[in-house]
Amino acid sequence: MAELDLNFIRAQFPQFEDGWAFFESAGGSYLPRQVITRVTDYMNTSFVQPAWDFEASARASGRIADAKARLAHLINAGEDEILIGPSMTMNMYVLAQALRPLFGPGDEVIVTNLDHEANNGAWRRLADHGVTVREWQIDPETGALPASALDALLGPRTRLVCFSHCSNVVGTINDVKALVARIHAAGALACVDGVAYAPHRLPDMKDLDVDFYGFSLYKTFGPHAALLYGKRHLLEAARPQNHYFLTDAPYTLNPGGPNHELTAGAAGIADYLEAIDAHHFATPAASPRAQAQRCYDLFAAHEDRLANRVLDYLGQRNDVRIIGERRADGTRAPTISFAIHGRDASEVAEVLRRARIAVGHGDFYAKRCVEALGLLPAGGVVRASLAHYTNDADVDRLIAALETVR
Ligand SMILES: Cc1ncc(COP(=O)(O)O)c(C=O)c1O
């Protein structure tokens, strides 16, 4: 297999020119030129109300439709099964409002104490409408979400289970396909947060058989917007949240309408993957999704190697608690949270900041998880999140700076 050409990759991202070692991709990834070009091009040439017949308007509609079709293809979804909204949080909020009328008093929804609040709080609020909310809890030592604990919660009244493909704090990749099969066997639906997964592995809607799946485009090398997938018949069954006379799903779940330049600009994600493919492979792939898949395979190999460098370093220190798996061998994303004994997470982040190393610290809005891990009093976790564009020099800098925090 080809190796990822980091010089080529990094040349696509103008943000690297500032010289920082960037480890905050899980908060928001850097943006490749292809996306910037798409957004500015839309604004320069198509910035009118779409859907009319005049030239600029037809061009605007065409670009928006093209972007959605390419994104849908990448995740193996139908074009009429995805929508673009402002954020994962907003998409989940709208979806919860749209599904609420389908649930009766005593119906049950399962959420976790692992996840970011986006696929969590909106569902918990359904308790105000008579829905019973049950919590699927993590192992407080490891942060793992045990499948056996789900079995104990699933019952005849379970209507929906909301969980993540990968936690933005713990990094462990959950076996979504197997979990969805259990959930379906119990007669319930599955709504999966793929935000921390999609930048690292290419999700496949049909293979996972999820009912709803969402991720933020801005953490997946795209503009500040988010994609929501839903099975067609479920999008149609969901109660419309747009103007009453707009009845076409999935537009019904886009109250106020999507942001046009960012939706059109998201085509740049597909352009970026095509550029990587063209650079690394001599023979054509069967489809753009197959192209993307082989690019993601390169990402995964590179990310696992670098993540293991960071994990090995942290693992040999006896004053560090690593959250989640201690090896990256396909079972975890390179989103590495840790705590250094006796140090507040903000202190560690400050040392790194002074060395021009960007990390985040705290709970990353997965507050229930960080609380369950017992780390809120220590200021939460420090999170060094890698992406495929992270290079060995970045990791050298991170390790050297962490060495000064003893
Ligand atoms: C796992 C996960 N889910 C959801 C979100 C929320 O995404 P958005 O900012 O698009 O609402 C985040 C953001 O950090 C996240 O990491």
Short mmCIF file of C-alpha atoms and ligand atoms in Angstrom, two decimals:
data_model
loop_
_atom_site.label_atom_id
_atom_site.label_comp_id
_atom_site.label_asym_id
_atom_site.label_seq_id
_atom_site.Cartn_x
_atom_site.Cartn_y
_atom_site.Cartn_z
CA MET A 1 0.00 0.00 0.00
CA ALA A 2 1.17 3.55 -0.77
CA GLU A 3 2.19 5.74 2.15
CA LEU A 4 0.54 9.04 2.80
CA ASP A 5 2.65 11.86 1.33
CA LEU A 6 2.54 14.34 4.18
CA ASN A 7 4.22 17.09 2.17
CA PHE A 8 1.49 16.88 -0.43
CA ILE A 9 -1.23 16.67 2.22
CA ARG A 10 0.00 19.62 4.26
CA ALA A 11 0.43 21.77 1.16
CA GLN A 12 -3.36 21.63 0.75
CA PHE A 13 -3.92 23.40 4.09
CA PRO A 14 -2.98 27.11 4.25
CA GLN A 15 -3.35 27.01 8.05
CA PHE A 16 -0.04 25.18 8.45
CA GLU A 17 1.78 28.33 7.42
CA ASP A 18 1.48 29.67 10.99
CA GLY A 19 4.00 27.13 12.29
CA TRP A 20 1.90 25.76 15.14
CA ALA A 21 1.78 22.05 15.92
CA PHE A 22 -1.97 21.51 15.70
CA PHE A 23 -3.58 18.93 17.99
CA GLU A 24 -7.11 20.30 18.17
CA SER A 25 -8.56 18.67 15.06
CA ALA A 26 -11.28 16.92 17.07
CA GLY A 27 -12.57 20.39 17.95
CA GLY A 28 -12.45 21.61 14.36
CA SER A 29 -10.17 20.38 11.61
CA TYR A 30 -8.04 22.49 9.33
CA LEU A 31 -9.61 23.34 5.99
CA PRO A 32 -8.13 22.33 2.64
CA ARG A 33 -7.83 24.75 -0.27
CA GLN A 34 -10.41 22.79 -2.22
CA VAL A 35 -13.13 23.74 0.25
CA ILE A 36 -12.02 27.36 0.49
CA THR A 37 -12.11 27.56 -3.31
CA ARG A 38 -15.59 26.05 -3.48
CA VAL A 39 -17.01 28.42 -0.86
CA THR A 40 -15.48 31.54 -2.39
CA ASP A 41 -16.40 30.43 -5.89
CA TYR A 42 -20.02 29.98 -4.84
CA MET A 43 -20.01 33.42 -3.24
CA ASN A 44 -18.38 34.99 -6.30
CA THR A 45 -20.55 33.42 -8.96
CA SER A 46 -23.72 31.94 -7.47
CA PHE A 47 -24.75 34.04 -4.49
CA VAL A 48 -28.43 34.44 -5.31
CA GLN A 49 -31.53 32.64 -4.12
CA PRO A 50 -31.45 29.15 -5.67
CA ALA A 51 -34.30 27.26 -7.32
CA TRP A 52 -35.34 29.78 -9.97
CA ASP A 53 -34.77 29.33 -13.69
CA PHE A 54 -32.48 32.29 -14.30
CA GLU A 55 -28.86 31.45 -14.88
CA ALA A 56 -27.21 32.36 -11.57
CA SER A 57 -30.05 30.82 -9.56
CA ALA A 58 -29.91 27.57 -11.53
CA ARG A 59 -26.14 27.50 -11.04
CA ALA A 60 -26.63 27.94 -7.27
CA SER A 61 -29.15 25.08 -7.12
CA GLY A 62 -26.87 22.91 -9.21
CA ARG A 63 -23.91 23.46 -6.93
CA ILE A 64 -25.87 22.77 -3.78
CA ALA A 65 -27.40 19.62 -5.26
CA ASP A 66 -24.04 18.47 -6.57
CA ALA A 67 -22.40 18.90 -3.15
CA LYS A 68 -25.15 16.94 -1.41
CA ALA A 69 -25.05 14.17 -3.99
CA ARG A 70 -21.28 13.80 -3.66
CA LEU A 71 -21.41 13.75 0.14
CA ALA A 72 -24.26 11.22 0.10
CA HIS A 73 -22.30 8.99 -2.23
CA LEU A 74 -19.22 9.18 0.02
CA ILE A 75 -21.11 7.80 3.00
CA ASN A 76 -23.15 5.35 0.90
CA ALA A 77 -26.46 7.11 1.42
CA GLY A 78 -29.22 8.11 -0.97
CA GLU A 79 -29.25 11.73 -2.13
CA ASP A 80 -32.68 12.17 -0.57
CA GLU A 81 -31.53 10.72 2.74
CA ILE A 82 -29.19 13.50 3.85
CA LEU A 83 -29.55 17.09 4.85
CA ILE A 84 -27.06 19.78 5.76
CA GLY A 85 -27.78 21.83 8.88
CA PRO A 86 -25.88 24.37 10.96
CA SER A 87 -24.31 21.91 13.39
CA MET A 88 -24.61 18.41 14.80
CA THR A 89 -26.15 19.89 17.95
CA MET A 90 -28.78 21.76 15.99
CA ASN A 91 -29.52 18.78 13.74
CA MET A 92 -30.07 16.55 16.78
CA TYR A 93 -32.25 19.17 18.42
CA VAL A 94 -34.45 19.39 15.34
CA LEU A 95 -34.55 15.62 14.95
CA ALA A 96 -35.61 15.19 18.58
CA GLN A 97 -38.46 17.66 18.03
CA ALA A 98 -39.42 15.82 14.86
CA LEU A 99 -39.51 12.37 16.47
CA ARG A 100 -41.12 13.46 19.74
CA PRO A 101 -44.71 13.27 18.46
CA LEU A 102 -44.07 9.66 17.42
CA PHE A 103 -43.33 8.64 21.02
CA GLY A 104 -46.02 8.04 23.62
CA PRO A 105 -45.93 8.31 27.40
CA GLY A 106 -43.84 5.49 28.84
CA ASP A 107 -41.93 4.94 25.63
CA GLU A 108 -38.22 4.74 26.32
CA VAL A 109 -35.16 6.41 24.87
CA ILE A 110 -31.65 5.28 25.80
CA VAL A 111 -28.76 7.77 25.88
CA THR A 112 -25.23 7.35 27.22
CA ASN A 113 -23.07 9.16 29.73
CA LEU A 114 -20.20 8.82 27.25
CA ASP A 115 -21.31 11.15 24.56
CA HIS A 116 -21.00 14.78 23.68
CA GLU A 117 -24.17 16.58 24.71
CA ALA A 118 -25.34 16.96 21.10
CA ASN A 119 -26.77 13.43 20.82
CA ASN A 120 -27.72 13.45 24.46
CA GLY A 121 -29.39 16.54 25.90
CA ALA A 122 -31.95 16.93 23.12
CA TRP A 123 -33.18 13.38 23.81
CA ARG A 124 -33.04 13.70 27.60
CA ARG A 125 -35.37 16.71 27.34
CA LEU A 126 -38.05 14.41 25.94
CA ALA A 127 -38.59 13.41 29.58
CA ASP A 128 -40.59 16.66 29.84
CA HIS A 129 -43.04 15.07 27.40
CA GLY A 130 -43.53 11.77 29.21
CA VAL A 131 -40.74 9.79 27.55
CA THR A 132 -38.70 7.64 29.93
CA VAL A 133 -34.98 8.27 29.51
CA ARG A 134 -32.51 5.55 30.44
CA GLU A 135 -28.76 5.98 30.69
CA TRP A 136 -26.28 3.50 29.23
CA GLN A 137 -23.21 3.98 31.40
CA ILE A 138 -19.50 3.73 30.74
CA ASP A 139 -16.95 1.83 32.77
CA PRO A 140 -15.57 4.70 34.89
CA GLU A 141 -12.03 3.31 34.76
CA THR A 142 -11.65 2.73 31.04
CA GLY A 143 -14.39 4.88 29.51
CA ALA A 144 -15.61 1.84 27.55
CA LEU A 145 -19.31 1.54 26.76
CA PRO A 146 -20.14 -2.12 27.50
CA ALA A 147 -22.51 -3.76 25.04
CA SER A 148 -23.76 -6.02 27.85
CA ALA A 149 -25.05 -2.96 29.72
CA LEU A 150 -27.16 -2.07 26.70
CA ASP A 151 -28.88 -5.47 26.76
CA ALA A 152 -29.98 -4.81 30.31
CA LEU A 153 -31.61 -1.53 29.24
CA LEU A 154 -33.33 -2.62 26.04
CA GLY A 155 -36.96 -3.56 26.57
CA PRO A 156 -40.34 -3.72 24.85
CA ARG A 157 -40.88 0.03 25.29
CA THR A 158 -37.47 1.07 23.92
CA ARG A 159 -38.04 3.21 20.83
CA LEU A 160 -34.63 4.76 20.25
CA VAL A 161 -31.00 4.33 21.33
CA CYS A 162 -28.64 7.30 20.91
CA PHE A 163 -24.91 6.68 21.12
CA SER A 164 -21.68 7.50 19.35
CA HIS A 165 -19.52 5.75 16.83
CA CYS A 166 -16.55 7.13 18.71
CA SER A 167 -16.33 9.37 21.75
CA ASN A 168 -14.63 12.76 21.36
CA VAL A 169 -12.93 12.19 24.73
CA VAL A 170 -12.30 8.45 25.04
CA GLY A 171 -11.56 7.79 21.37
CA THR A 172 -12.65 4.15 21.40
CA ILE A 173 -14.47 3.06 18.26
CA ASN A 174 -17.75 1.35 19.10
CA ASP A 175 -18.91 -1.60 17.02
CA VAL A 176 -21.89 0.26 15.61
CA LYS A 177 -22.96 -2.47 13.22
CA ALA A 178 -23.24 -5.07 15.99
CA LEU A 179 -24.91 -2.64 18.37
CA VAL A 180 -27.43 -1.57 15.75
CA ALA A 181 -28.28 -5.23 15.09
CA ARG A 182 -29.04 -5.68 18.82
CA ILE A 183 -31.08 -2.50 18.90
CA HIS A 184 -33.10 -3.49 15.85
CA ALA A 185 -33.66 -6.96 17.29
CA ALA A 186 -35.27 -5.22 20.27
CA GLY A 187 -37.53 -3.28 17.89
CA ALA A 188 -35.88 0.10 18.46
CA LEU A 189 -34.15 2.68 16.26
CA ALA A 190 -30.51 3.78 16.45
CA CYS A 191 -29.28 7.37 16.21
CA VAL A 192 -25.49 7.54 16.02
CA ASP A 193 -23.11 10.46 16.54
CA GLY A 194 -20.31 10.01 14.00
CA VAL A 195 -18.61 13.37 14.65
CA ALA A 196 -15.44 11.92 16.19
CA TYR A 197 -15.35 9.02 13.73
CA ALA A 198 -15.90 10.49 10.27
CA PRO A 199 -12.59 12.39 10.13
CA HIS A 200 -10.72 9.10 10.65
CA ARG A 201 -12.72 6.29 9.04
CA LEU A 202 -15.25 6.45 6.23
CA PRO A 203 -18.70 5.54 7.55
CA ASP A 204 -21.03 3.42 5.41
CA MET A 205 -24.70 4.07 6.11
CA LYS A 206 -26.00 0.96 4.38
CA ASP A 207 -23.50 -1.38 5.96
CA LEU A 208 -23.99 0.02 9.48
CA ASP A 209 -27.77 -0.05 8.93
CA VAL A 210 -28.15 2.97 11.25
CA ASP A 211 -31.47 4.76 11.27
CA PHE A 212 -29.99 8.21 11.86
CA TYR A 213 -26.35 9.26 11.72
CA GLY A 214 -24.79 12.70 11.99
CA PHE A 215 -21.43 14.39 11.87
CA SER A 216 -19.97 17.87 11.72
CA LEU A 217 -18.47 18.74 8.37
CA TYR A 218 -16.17 21.26 10.01
CA LYS A 219 -14.38 18.48 11.87
CA THR A 220 -14.15 16.49 8.65
CA PHE A 221 -12.14 18.98 6.59
CA GLY A 222 -15.24 20.88 5.52
CA PRO A 223 -17.05 24.14 6.26
CA HIS A 224 -18.86 24.97 9.49
CA ALA A 225 -21.98 22.89 8.92
CA ALA A 226 -23.15 19.37 9.71
CA LEU A 227 -24.65 16.45 7.86
CA LEU A 228 -27.59 14.40 9.05
CA TYR A 229 -28.47 11.06 7.47
CA GLY A 230 -31.79 9.33 8.02
CA LYS A 231 -33.41 6.34 6.37
CA ARG A 232 -35.84 7.68 3.83
CA HIS A 233 -39.02 6.27 5.37
CA LEU A 234 -38.01 7.62 8.79
CA LEU A 235 -37.31 11.10 7.43
CA GLU A 236 -40.77 10.99 5.89
CA ALA A 237 -42.36 9.79 9.15
CA ALA A 238 -40.64 12.47 11.25
CA ARG A 239 -42.92 15.44 11.98
CA PRO A 240 -42.00 18.40 9.72
CA GLN A 241 -40.15 21.21 11.45
CA ASN A 242 -40.10 23.63 8.53
CA HIS A 243 -42.98 25.88 7.36
CA TYR A 244 -46.22 23.88 7.30
CA PHE A 245 -46.53 24.08 3.52
CA LEU A 246 -43.05 22.63 2.93
CA THR A 247 -43.66 18.92 2.92
CA ASP A 248 -40.70 17.41 1.07
CA ALA A 249 -38.42 15.34 3.32
CA PRO A 250 -35.63 15.85 4.23
CA TYR A 251 -36.14 19.62 3.72
CA THR A 252 -38.80 19.26 6.42
CA LEU A 253 -35.96 18.88 8.92
CA ASN A 254 -34.22 22.06 7.75
CA PRO A 255 -36.15 24.80 9.55
CA GLY A 256 -35.03 28.14 8.18
CA GLY A 257 -33.13 26.53 5.33
CA PRO A 258 -29.47 25.52 5.13
CA ASN A 259 -26.51 27.81 4.56
CA HIS A 260 -26.02 27.77 0.80
CA GLU A 261 -22.38 28.73 0.40
CA LEU A 262 -21.29 26.24 3.04
CA THR A 263 -23.45 23.46 1.64
CA ALA A 264 -22.09 24.07 -1.87
CA GLY A 265 -18.59 24.43 -0.41
CA ALA A 266 -18.77 21.00 1.18
CA ALA A 267 -18.18 19.58 -2.32
CA GLY A 268 -14.60 20.62 -1.65
CA ILE A 269 -14.28 17.70 0.78
CA ALA A 270 -14.90 15.34 -2.15
CA ASP A 271 -12.50 17.40 -4.33
CA TYR A 272 -9.86 17.11 -1.63
CA LEU A 273 -10.21 13.33 -1.41
CA GLU A 274 -10.04 13.11 -5.21
CA ALA A 275 -6.83 15.15 -5.22
CA ILE A 276 -5.29 12.83 -2.63
CA ASP A 277 -6.36 9.81 -4.62
CA ALA A 278 -4.91 11.18 -7.85
CA HIS A 279 -1.62 11.91 -6.09
CA HIS A 280 -1.26 8.48 -4.47
CA PHE A 281 -2.77 5.99 -6.91
CA ALA A 282 -1.96 5.38 -10.56
CA THR A 283 -5.02 3.33 -11.41
CA PRO A 284 -8.59 4.62 -11.25
CA ALA A 285 -10.90 3.39 -8.51
CA ALA A 286 -14.36 2.02 -9.25
CA SER A 287 -16.16 5.05 -7.81
CA PRO A 288 -15.53 8.25 -5.85
CA ARG A 289 -16.47 6.32 -2.69
CA ALA A 290 -13.90 3.64 -3.53
CA GLN A 291 -11.35 6.43 -4.07
CA ALA A 292 -12.23 7.95 -0.73
CA GLN A 293 -12.02 4.55 0.93
CA ARG A 294 -8.47 3.98 -0.20
CA CYS A 295 -7.50 7.49 0.92
CA TYR A 296 -9.04 6.78 4.32
CA ASP A 297 -7.09 3.52 4.46
CA LEU A 298 -3.92 5.60 4.10
CA PHE A 299 -5.17 7.98 6.79
CA ALA A 300 -5.87 5.10 9.19
CA ALA A 301 -2.43 3.54 8.79
CA HIS A 302 -0.69 6.88 9.28
CA GLU A 303 -2.89 7.96 12.19
CA ASP A 304 -2.47 4.64 14.01
CA ARG A 305 1.31 4.87 13.72
CA LEU A 306 1.46 8.43 15.08
CA ALA A 307 -1.16 7.77 17.76
CA ASN A 308 0.93 4.83 18.96
CA ARG A 309 3.95 7.10 19.25
CA VAL A 310 1.97 9.43 21.53
CA LEU A 311 0.34 6.56 23.45
CA ASP A 312 3.67 4.79 23.95
CA TYR A 313 5.21 7.97 25.32
CA LEU A 314 2.31 8.65 27.69
CA GLY A 315 2.11 4.97 28.63
CA GLN A 316 5.67 4.77 29.91
CA ARG A 317 5.10 7.67 32.33
CA ASN A 318 3.83 6.65 35.73
CA ASP A 319 2.21 10.02 36.39
CA VAL A 320 -0.12 9.91 33.37
CA ARG A 321 -3.60 8.44 33.09
CA ILE A 322 -4.50 7.67 29.48
CA ILE A 323 -8.21 7.68 28.78
CA GLY A 324 -9.34 4.80 26.59
CA GLU A 325 -7.33 2.19 24.72
CA ARG A 326 -3.58 2.30 25.19
CA ARG A 327 -2.91 1.14 21.62
CA ALA A 328 -4.28 2.38 18.32
CA ASP A 329 -4.70 -0.76 16.27
CA GLY A 330 -7.92 0.01 14.48
CA THR A 331 -9.98 0.16 17.66
CA ARG A 332 -9.48 3.80 18.55
CA ALA A 333 -9.34 7.17 16.87
CA PRO A 334 -6.16 9.23 17.32
CA THR A 335 -8.07 11.45 19.76
CA ILE A 336 -5.93 11.04 22.85
CA SER A 337 -7.14 12.36 26.18
CA PHE A 338 -5.01 12.11 29.30
CA ALA A 339 -4.48 13.56 32.74
CA ILE A 340 -1.15 14.23 34.43
CA HIS A 341 -1.26 13.45 38.12
CA GLY A 342 -1.21 16.58 40.28
CA ARG A 343 -1.60 18.96 37.33
CA ASP A 344 -4.75 20.76 36.32
CA ALA A 345 -5.50 20.12 32.64
CA SER A 346 -5.43 23.86 31.91
CA GLU A 347 -1.87 24.09 33.29
CA VAL A 348 -0.67 21.40 30.92
CA ALA A 349 -2.41 23.04 27.98
CA GLU A 350 -0.77 26.34 28.90
CA VAL A 351 2.72 24.80 28.82
CA LEU A 352 1.95 23.40 25.38
CA ARG A 353 0.51 26.69 24.18
CA ARG A 354 3.73 28.47 25.09
CA ALA A 355 5.55 25.99 22.84
CA ARG A 356 3.08 26.82 20.02
CA ILE A 357 1.35 23.48 20.35
CA ALA A 358 -2.45 23.71 20.11
CA VAL A 359 -4.44 21.33 22.31
CA GLY A 360 -7.78 21.54 24.06
CA HIS A 361 -8.55 20.81 27.70
CA GLY A 362 -11.64 20.37 29.85
CA ASP A 363 -14.74 18.29 29.12
CA PHE A 364 -15.29 19.07 25.43
CA TYR A 365 -19.04 19.17 26.13
CA ALA A 366 -18.90 15.48 27.05
CA LYS A 367 -19.28 16.59 30.65
CA ARG A 368 -21.12 13.48 31.82
CA CYS A 369 -18.23 11.35 30.57
CA VAL A 370 -15.50 13.42 32.19
CA GLU A 371 -17.52 13.48 35.40
CA ALA A 372 -17.94 9.67 35.34
CA LEU A 373 -14.19 9.34 34.80
CA GLY A 374 -13.74 11.39 37.99
CA LEU A 375 -11.73 14.08 36.25
CA LEU A 376 -13.81 17.23 36.65
CA PRO A 377 -11.88 18.32 39.80
CA ALA A 378 -8.62 18.11 37.81
CA GLY A 379 -9.98 20.46 35.17
CA GLY A 380 -10.99 17.59 32.90
CA VAL A 381 -8.60 16.05 30.42
CA VAL A 382 -5.92 17.36 28.10
CA ARG A 383 -6.79 16.24 24.58
CA ALA A 384 -4.19 15.86 21.86
CA SER A 385 -6.21 15.03 18.79
CA LEU A 386 -4.39 14.01 15.64
CA ALA A 387 -5.59 13.90 12.07
CA HIS A 388 -4.14 12.44 8.89
CA TYR A 389 -2.24 15.71 8.30
CA THR A 390 -0.36 15.47 11.62
CA ASN A 391 3.29 14.63 11.00
CA ASP A 392 6.16 13.14 13.00
CA ALA A 393 7.63 16.58 13.67
CA ASP A 394 4.36 17.62 15.35
CA VAL A 395 4.51 14.53 17.54
CA ASP A 396 8.20 15.19 18.37
CA ARG A 397 7.24 18.68 19.51
CA LEU A 398 4.34 17.41 21.59
CA ILE A 399 6.45 14.79 23.34
CA ALA A 400 9.32 17.22 23.96
CA ALA A 401 6.97 19.78 25.50
CA LEU A 402 5.22 17.18 27.65
CA GLU A 403 8.61 16.10 28.96
CA THR A 404 8.85 19.53 30.65
CA VAL A 405 5.64 18.82 32.59
CA ARG A 406 6.86 16.48 35.29
C1 LIG B 1 -18.50 13.71 19.29
C2 LIG B 1 -19.13 15.04 19.07
N1 LIG B 1 -20.43 15.11 18.84
C3 LIG B 1 -21.04 16.28 18.62
C4 LIG B 1 -20.35 17.47 18.63
C5 LIG B 1 -21.08 18.75 18.37
O1 LIG B 1 -20.87 19.17 17.07
P1 LIG B 1 -21.41 20.57 16.56
O2 LIG B 1 -20.45 21.60 16.99
O3 LIG B 1 -21.48 20.39 15.06
O4 LIG B 1 -22.75 20.78 17.17
C6 LIG B 1 -18.99 17.45 18.88
C7 LIG B 1 -18.22 18.72 18.94
O5 LIG B 1 -17.19 18.79 19.57
C8 LIG B 1 -18.35 16.20 19.09
O6 LIG B 1 -17.04 16.13 19.31
#
